[in-house]
mmCIF file with all atom_site columns, C-alpha atoms in Angstrom:
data_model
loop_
_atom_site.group_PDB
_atom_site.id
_atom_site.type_symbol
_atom_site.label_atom_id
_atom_site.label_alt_id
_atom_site.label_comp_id
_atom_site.label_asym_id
_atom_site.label_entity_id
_atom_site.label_seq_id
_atom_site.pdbx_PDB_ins_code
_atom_site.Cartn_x
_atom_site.Cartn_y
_atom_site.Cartn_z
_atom_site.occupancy
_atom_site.B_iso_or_equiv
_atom_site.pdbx_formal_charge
_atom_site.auth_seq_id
_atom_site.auth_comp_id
_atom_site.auth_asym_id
_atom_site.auth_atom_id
_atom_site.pdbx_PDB_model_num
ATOM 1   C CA . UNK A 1 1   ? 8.690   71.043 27.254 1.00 85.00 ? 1   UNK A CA 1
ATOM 2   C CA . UNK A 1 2   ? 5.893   71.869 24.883 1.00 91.00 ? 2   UNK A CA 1
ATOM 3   C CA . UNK A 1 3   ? 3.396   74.447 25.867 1.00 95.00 ? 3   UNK A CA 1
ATOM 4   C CA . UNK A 1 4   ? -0.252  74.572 24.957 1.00 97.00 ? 4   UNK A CA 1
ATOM 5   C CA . UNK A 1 5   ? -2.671  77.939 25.202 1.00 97.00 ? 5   UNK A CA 1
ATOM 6   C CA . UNK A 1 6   ? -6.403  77.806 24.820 1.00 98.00 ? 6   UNK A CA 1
ATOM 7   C CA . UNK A 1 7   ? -8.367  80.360 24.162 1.00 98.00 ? 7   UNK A CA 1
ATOM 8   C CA . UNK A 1 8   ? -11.851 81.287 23.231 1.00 98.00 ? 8   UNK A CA 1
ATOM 9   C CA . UNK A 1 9   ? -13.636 80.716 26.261 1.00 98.00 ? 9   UNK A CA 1
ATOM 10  C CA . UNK A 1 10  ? -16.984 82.891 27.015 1.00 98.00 ? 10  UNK A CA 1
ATOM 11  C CA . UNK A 1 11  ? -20.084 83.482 28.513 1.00 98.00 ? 11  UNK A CA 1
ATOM 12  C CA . UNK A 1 12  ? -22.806 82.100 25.998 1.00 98.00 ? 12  UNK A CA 1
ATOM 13  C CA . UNK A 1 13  ? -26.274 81.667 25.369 1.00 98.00 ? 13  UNK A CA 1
ATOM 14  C CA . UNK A 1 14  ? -28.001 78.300 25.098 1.00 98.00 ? 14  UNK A CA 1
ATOM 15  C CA . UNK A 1 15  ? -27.922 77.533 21.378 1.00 98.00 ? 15  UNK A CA 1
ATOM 16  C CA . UNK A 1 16  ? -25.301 79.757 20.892 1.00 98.00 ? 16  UNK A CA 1
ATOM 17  C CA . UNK A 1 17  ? -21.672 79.188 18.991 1.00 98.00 ? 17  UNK A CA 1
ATOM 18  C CA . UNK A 1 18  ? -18.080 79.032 20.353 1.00 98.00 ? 18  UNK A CA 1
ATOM 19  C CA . UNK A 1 19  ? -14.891 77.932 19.131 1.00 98.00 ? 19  UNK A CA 1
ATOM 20  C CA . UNK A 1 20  ? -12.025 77.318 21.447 1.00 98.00 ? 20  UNK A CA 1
ATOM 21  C CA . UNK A 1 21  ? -8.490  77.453 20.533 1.00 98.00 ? 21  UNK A CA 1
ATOM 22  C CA . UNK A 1 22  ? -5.215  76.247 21.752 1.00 97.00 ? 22  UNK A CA 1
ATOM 23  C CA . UNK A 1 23  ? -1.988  77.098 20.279 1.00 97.00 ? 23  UNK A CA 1
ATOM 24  C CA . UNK A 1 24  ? 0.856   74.668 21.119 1.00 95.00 ? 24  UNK A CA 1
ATOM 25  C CA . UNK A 1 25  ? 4.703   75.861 21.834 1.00 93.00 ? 25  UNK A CA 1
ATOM 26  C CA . UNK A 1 26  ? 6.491   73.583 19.315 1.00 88.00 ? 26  UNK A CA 1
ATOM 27  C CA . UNK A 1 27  ? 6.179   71.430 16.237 1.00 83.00 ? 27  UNK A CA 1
ATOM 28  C CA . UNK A 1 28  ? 6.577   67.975 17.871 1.00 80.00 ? 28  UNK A CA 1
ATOM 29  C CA . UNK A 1 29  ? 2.933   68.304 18.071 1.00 83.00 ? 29  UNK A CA 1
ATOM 30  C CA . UNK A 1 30  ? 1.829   67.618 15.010 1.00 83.00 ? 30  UNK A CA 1
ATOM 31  C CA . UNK A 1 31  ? 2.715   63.812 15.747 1.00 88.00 ? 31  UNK A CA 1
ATOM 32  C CA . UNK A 1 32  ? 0.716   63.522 18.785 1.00 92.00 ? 32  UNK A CA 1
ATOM 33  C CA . UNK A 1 33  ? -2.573  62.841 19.639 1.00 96.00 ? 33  UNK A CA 1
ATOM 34  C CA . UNK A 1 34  ? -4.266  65.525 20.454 1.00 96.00 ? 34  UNK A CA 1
ATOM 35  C CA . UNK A 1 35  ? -7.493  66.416 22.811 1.00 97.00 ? 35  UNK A CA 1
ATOM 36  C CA . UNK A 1 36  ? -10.272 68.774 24.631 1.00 98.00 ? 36  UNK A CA 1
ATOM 37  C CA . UNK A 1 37  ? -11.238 67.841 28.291 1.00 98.00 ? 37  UNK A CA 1
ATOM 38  C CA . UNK A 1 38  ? -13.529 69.661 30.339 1.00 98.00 ? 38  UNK A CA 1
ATOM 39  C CA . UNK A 1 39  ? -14.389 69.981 34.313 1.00 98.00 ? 39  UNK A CA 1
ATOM 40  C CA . UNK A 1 40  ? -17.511 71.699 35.720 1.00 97.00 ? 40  UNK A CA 1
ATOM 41  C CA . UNK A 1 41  ? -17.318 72.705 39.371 1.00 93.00 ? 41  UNK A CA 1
ATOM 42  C CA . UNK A 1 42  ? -17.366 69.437 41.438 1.00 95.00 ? 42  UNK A CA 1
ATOM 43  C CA . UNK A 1 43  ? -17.121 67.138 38.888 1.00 97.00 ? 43  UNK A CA 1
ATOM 44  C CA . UNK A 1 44  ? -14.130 65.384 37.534 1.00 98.00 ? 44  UNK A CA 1
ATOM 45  C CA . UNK A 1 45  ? -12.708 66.005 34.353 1.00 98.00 ? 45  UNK A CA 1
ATOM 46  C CA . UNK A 1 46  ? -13.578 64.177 31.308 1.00 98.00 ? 46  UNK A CA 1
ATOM 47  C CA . UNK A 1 47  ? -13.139 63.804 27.813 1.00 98.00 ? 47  UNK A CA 1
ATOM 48  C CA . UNK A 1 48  ? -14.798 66.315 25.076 1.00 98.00 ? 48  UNK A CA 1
ATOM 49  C CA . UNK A 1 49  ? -12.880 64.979 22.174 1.00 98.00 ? 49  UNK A CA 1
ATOM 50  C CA . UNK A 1 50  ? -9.730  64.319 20.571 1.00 98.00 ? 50  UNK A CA 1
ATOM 51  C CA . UNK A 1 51  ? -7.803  63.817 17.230 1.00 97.00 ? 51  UNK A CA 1
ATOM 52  C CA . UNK A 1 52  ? -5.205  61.417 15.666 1.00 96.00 ? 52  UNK A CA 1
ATOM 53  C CA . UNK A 1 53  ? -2.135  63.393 14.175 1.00 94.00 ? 53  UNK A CA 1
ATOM 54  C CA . UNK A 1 54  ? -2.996  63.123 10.140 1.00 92.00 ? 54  UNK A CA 1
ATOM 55  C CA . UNK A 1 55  ? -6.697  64.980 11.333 1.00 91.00 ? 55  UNK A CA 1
ATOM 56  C CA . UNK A 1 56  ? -8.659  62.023 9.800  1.00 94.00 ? 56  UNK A CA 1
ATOM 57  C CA . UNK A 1 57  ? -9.371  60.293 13.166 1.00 97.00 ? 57  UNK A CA 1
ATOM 58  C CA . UNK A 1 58  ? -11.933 61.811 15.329 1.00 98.00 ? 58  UNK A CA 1
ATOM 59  C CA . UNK A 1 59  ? -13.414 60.804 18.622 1.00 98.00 ? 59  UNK A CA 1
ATOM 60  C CA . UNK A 1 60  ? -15.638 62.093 20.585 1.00 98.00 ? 60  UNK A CA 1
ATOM 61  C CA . UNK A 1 61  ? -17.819 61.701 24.076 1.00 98.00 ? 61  UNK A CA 1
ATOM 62  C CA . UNK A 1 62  ? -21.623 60.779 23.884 1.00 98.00 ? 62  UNK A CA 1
ATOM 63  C CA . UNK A 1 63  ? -22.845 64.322 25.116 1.00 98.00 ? 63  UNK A CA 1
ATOM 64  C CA . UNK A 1 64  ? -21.462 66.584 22.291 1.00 98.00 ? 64  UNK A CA 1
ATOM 65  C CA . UNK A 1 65  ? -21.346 64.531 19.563 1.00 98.00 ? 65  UNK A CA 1
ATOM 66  C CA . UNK A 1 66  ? -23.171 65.536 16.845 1.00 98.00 ? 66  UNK A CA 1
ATOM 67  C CA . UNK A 1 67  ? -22.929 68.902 18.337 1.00 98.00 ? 67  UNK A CA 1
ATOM 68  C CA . UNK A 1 68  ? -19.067 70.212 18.433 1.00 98.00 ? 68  UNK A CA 1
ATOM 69  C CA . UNK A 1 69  ? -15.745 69.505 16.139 1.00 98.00 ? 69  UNK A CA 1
ATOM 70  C CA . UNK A 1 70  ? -12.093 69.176 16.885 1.00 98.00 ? 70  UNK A CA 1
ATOM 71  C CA . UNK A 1 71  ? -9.971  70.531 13.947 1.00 96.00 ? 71  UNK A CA 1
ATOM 72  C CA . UNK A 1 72  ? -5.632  70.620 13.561 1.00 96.00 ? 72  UNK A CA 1
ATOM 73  C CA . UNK A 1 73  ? -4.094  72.673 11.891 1.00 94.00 ? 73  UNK A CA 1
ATOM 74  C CA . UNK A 1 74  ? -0.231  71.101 11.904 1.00 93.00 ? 74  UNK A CA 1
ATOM 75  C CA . UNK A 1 75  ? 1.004   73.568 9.593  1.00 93.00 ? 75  UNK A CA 1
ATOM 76  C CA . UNK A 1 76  ? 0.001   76.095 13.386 1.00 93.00 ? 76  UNK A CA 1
ATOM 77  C CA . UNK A 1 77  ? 0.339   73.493 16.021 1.00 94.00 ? 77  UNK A CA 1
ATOM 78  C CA . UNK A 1 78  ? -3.117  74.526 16.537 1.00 95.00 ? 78  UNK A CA 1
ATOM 79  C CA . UNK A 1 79  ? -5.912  72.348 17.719 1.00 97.00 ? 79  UNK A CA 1
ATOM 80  C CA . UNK A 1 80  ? -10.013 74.460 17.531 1.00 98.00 ? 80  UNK A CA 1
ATOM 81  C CA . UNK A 1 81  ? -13.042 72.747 19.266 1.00 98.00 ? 81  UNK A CA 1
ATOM 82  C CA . UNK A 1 82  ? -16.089 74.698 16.995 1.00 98.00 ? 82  UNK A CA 1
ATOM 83  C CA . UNK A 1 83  ? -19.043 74.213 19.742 1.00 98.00 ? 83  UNK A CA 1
ATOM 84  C CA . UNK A 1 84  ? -22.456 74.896 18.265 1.00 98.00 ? 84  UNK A CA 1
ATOM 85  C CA . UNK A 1 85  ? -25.728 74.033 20.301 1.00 98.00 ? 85  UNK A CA 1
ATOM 86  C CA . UNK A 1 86  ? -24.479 74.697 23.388 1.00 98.00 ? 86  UNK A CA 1
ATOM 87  C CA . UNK A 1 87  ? -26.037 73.557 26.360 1.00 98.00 ? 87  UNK A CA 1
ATOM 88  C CA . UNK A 1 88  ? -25.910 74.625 30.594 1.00 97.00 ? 88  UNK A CA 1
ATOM 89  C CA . UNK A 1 89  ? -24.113 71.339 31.070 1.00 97.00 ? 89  UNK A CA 1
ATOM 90  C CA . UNK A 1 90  ? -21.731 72.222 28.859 1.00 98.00 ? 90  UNK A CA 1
ATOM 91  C CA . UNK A 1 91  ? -20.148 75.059 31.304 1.00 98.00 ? 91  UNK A CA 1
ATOM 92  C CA . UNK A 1 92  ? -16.735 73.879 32.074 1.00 98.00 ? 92  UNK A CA 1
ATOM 93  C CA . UNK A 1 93  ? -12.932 74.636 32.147 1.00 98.00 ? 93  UNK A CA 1
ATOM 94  C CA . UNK A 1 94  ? -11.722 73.036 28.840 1.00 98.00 ? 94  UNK A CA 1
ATOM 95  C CA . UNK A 1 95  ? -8.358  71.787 28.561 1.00 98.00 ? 95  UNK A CA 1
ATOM 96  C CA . UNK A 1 96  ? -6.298  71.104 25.898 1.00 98.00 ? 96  UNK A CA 1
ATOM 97  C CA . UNK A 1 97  ? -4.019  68.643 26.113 1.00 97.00 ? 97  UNK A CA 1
ATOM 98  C CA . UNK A 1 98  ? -1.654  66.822 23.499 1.00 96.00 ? 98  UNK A CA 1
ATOM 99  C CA . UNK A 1 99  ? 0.609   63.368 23.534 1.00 93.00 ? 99  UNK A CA 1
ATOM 100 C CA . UNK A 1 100 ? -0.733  60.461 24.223 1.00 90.00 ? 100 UNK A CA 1
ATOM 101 C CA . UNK A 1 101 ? 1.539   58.486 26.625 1.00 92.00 ? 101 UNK A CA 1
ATOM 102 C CA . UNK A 1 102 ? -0.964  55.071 26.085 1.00 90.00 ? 102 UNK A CA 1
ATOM 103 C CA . UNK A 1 103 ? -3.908  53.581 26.311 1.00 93.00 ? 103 UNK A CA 1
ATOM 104 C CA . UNK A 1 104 ? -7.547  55.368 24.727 1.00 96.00 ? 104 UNK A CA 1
ATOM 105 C CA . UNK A 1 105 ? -7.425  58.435 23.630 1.00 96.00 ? 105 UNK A CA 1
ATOM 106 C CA . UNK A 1 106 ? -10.508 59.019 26.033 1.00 97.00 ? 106 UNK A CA 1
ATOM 107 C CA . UNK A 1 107 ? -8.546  58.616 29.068 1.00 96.00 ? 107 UNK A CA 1
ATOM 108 C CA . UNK A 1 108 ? -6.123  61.079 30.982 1.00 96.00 ? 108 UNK A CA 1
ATOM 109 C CA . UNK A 1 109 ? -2.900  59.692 30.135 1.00 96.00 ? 109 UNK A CA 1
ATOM 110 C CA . UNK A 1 110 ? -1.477  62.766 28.484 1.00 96.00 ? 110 UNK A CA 1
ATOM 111 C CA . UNK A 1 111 ? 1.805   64.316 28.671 1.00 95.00 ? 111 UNK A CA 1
ATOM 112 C CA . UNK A 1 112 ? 1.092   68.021 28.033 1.00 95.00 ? 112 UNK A CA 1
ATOM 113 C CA . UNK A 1 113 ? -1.959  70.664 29.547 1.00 97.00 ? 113 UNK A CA 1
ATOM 114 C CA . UNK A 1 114 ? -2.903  73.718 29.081 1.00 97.00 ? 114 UNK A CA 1
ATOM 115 C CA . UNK A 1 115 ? -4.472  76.195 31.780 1.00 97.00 ? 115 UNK A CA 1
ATOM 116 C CA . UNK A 1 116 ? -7.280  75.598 30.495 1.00 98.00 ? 116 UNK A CA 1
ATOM 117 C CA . UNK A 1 117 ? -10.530 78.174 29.572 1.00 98.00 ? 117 UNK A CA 1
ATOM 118 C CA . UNK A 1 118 ? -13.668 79.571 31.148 1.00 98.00 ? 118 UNK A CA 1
ATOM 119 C CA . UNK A 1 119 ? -16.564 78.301 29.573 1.00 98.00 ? 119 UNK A CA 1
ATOM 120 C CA . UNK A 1 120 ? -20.268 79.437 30.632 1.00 98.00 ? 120 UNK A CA 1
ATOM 121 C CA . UNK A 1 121 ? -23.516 78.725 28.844 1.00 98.00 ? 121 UNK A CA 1
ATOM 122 C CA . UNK A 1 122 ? -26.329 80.784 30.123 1.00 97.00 ? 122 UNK A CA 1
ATOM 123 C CA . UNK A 1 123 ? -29.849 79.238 30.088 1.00 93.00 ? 123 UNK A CA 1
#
């Protein structure tokens, strides 16, 4: 059973800089897909972004592109989100989540999730 752990989550200021973390239990991961999803209060979740296993291959949703950048490190089983720019919408648990079990990358069909962490962007 692998295990992922995000961290980084804050309070921030509009225009302001985070970078979110998660750490995953075992190895196996760096052959998976992995991913960031967020939920704000009342919404469902959705995709942030997301990362083939060689790190070449990004994707990532309409309303933070251009703006925040999923990185691997295999050699960790890490996975960072860098956010810069951030925005009020962009408050949110964000989830990591890793394996792929088919179809896009943009959709929830994942095997492993994290807790998840806090985000809040102050306006």
């Amino acid at each position: 059973q692998v295990q992922l752990v995000e961290s980084g989550g804050a309070l921030a200021q509009a225009g302001g800089s985070l970078r979110l973390s998660c750490a995953a239990s075992e190895r196996t991961v760096s052959r998976d897909v992995m991913a960031w999803f967020r939920q704000a209060p009342g919404k469902e979740r959705e995709f942030v972004a997301a990362i083939l296993s060689t790190g070449r291959t990004t994707y990532y949703a309409d309303s933070v592109k251009g703006r925040f950048s999923i990185f691997r490190d295999n050699a960790k089983n890490t996975v960072d989100l860098q956010m810069n720019n951030l925005k009020p919408e962009d408050t949110a648990i964000y989830y990591c989540a890793a394996r792929l079990l088919g179809g896009s990358v943009r959709s929830l069909n994942y095997n492993y999730w994290g807790q998840g962490t806090q985000v809040t962007v102050s306006s």
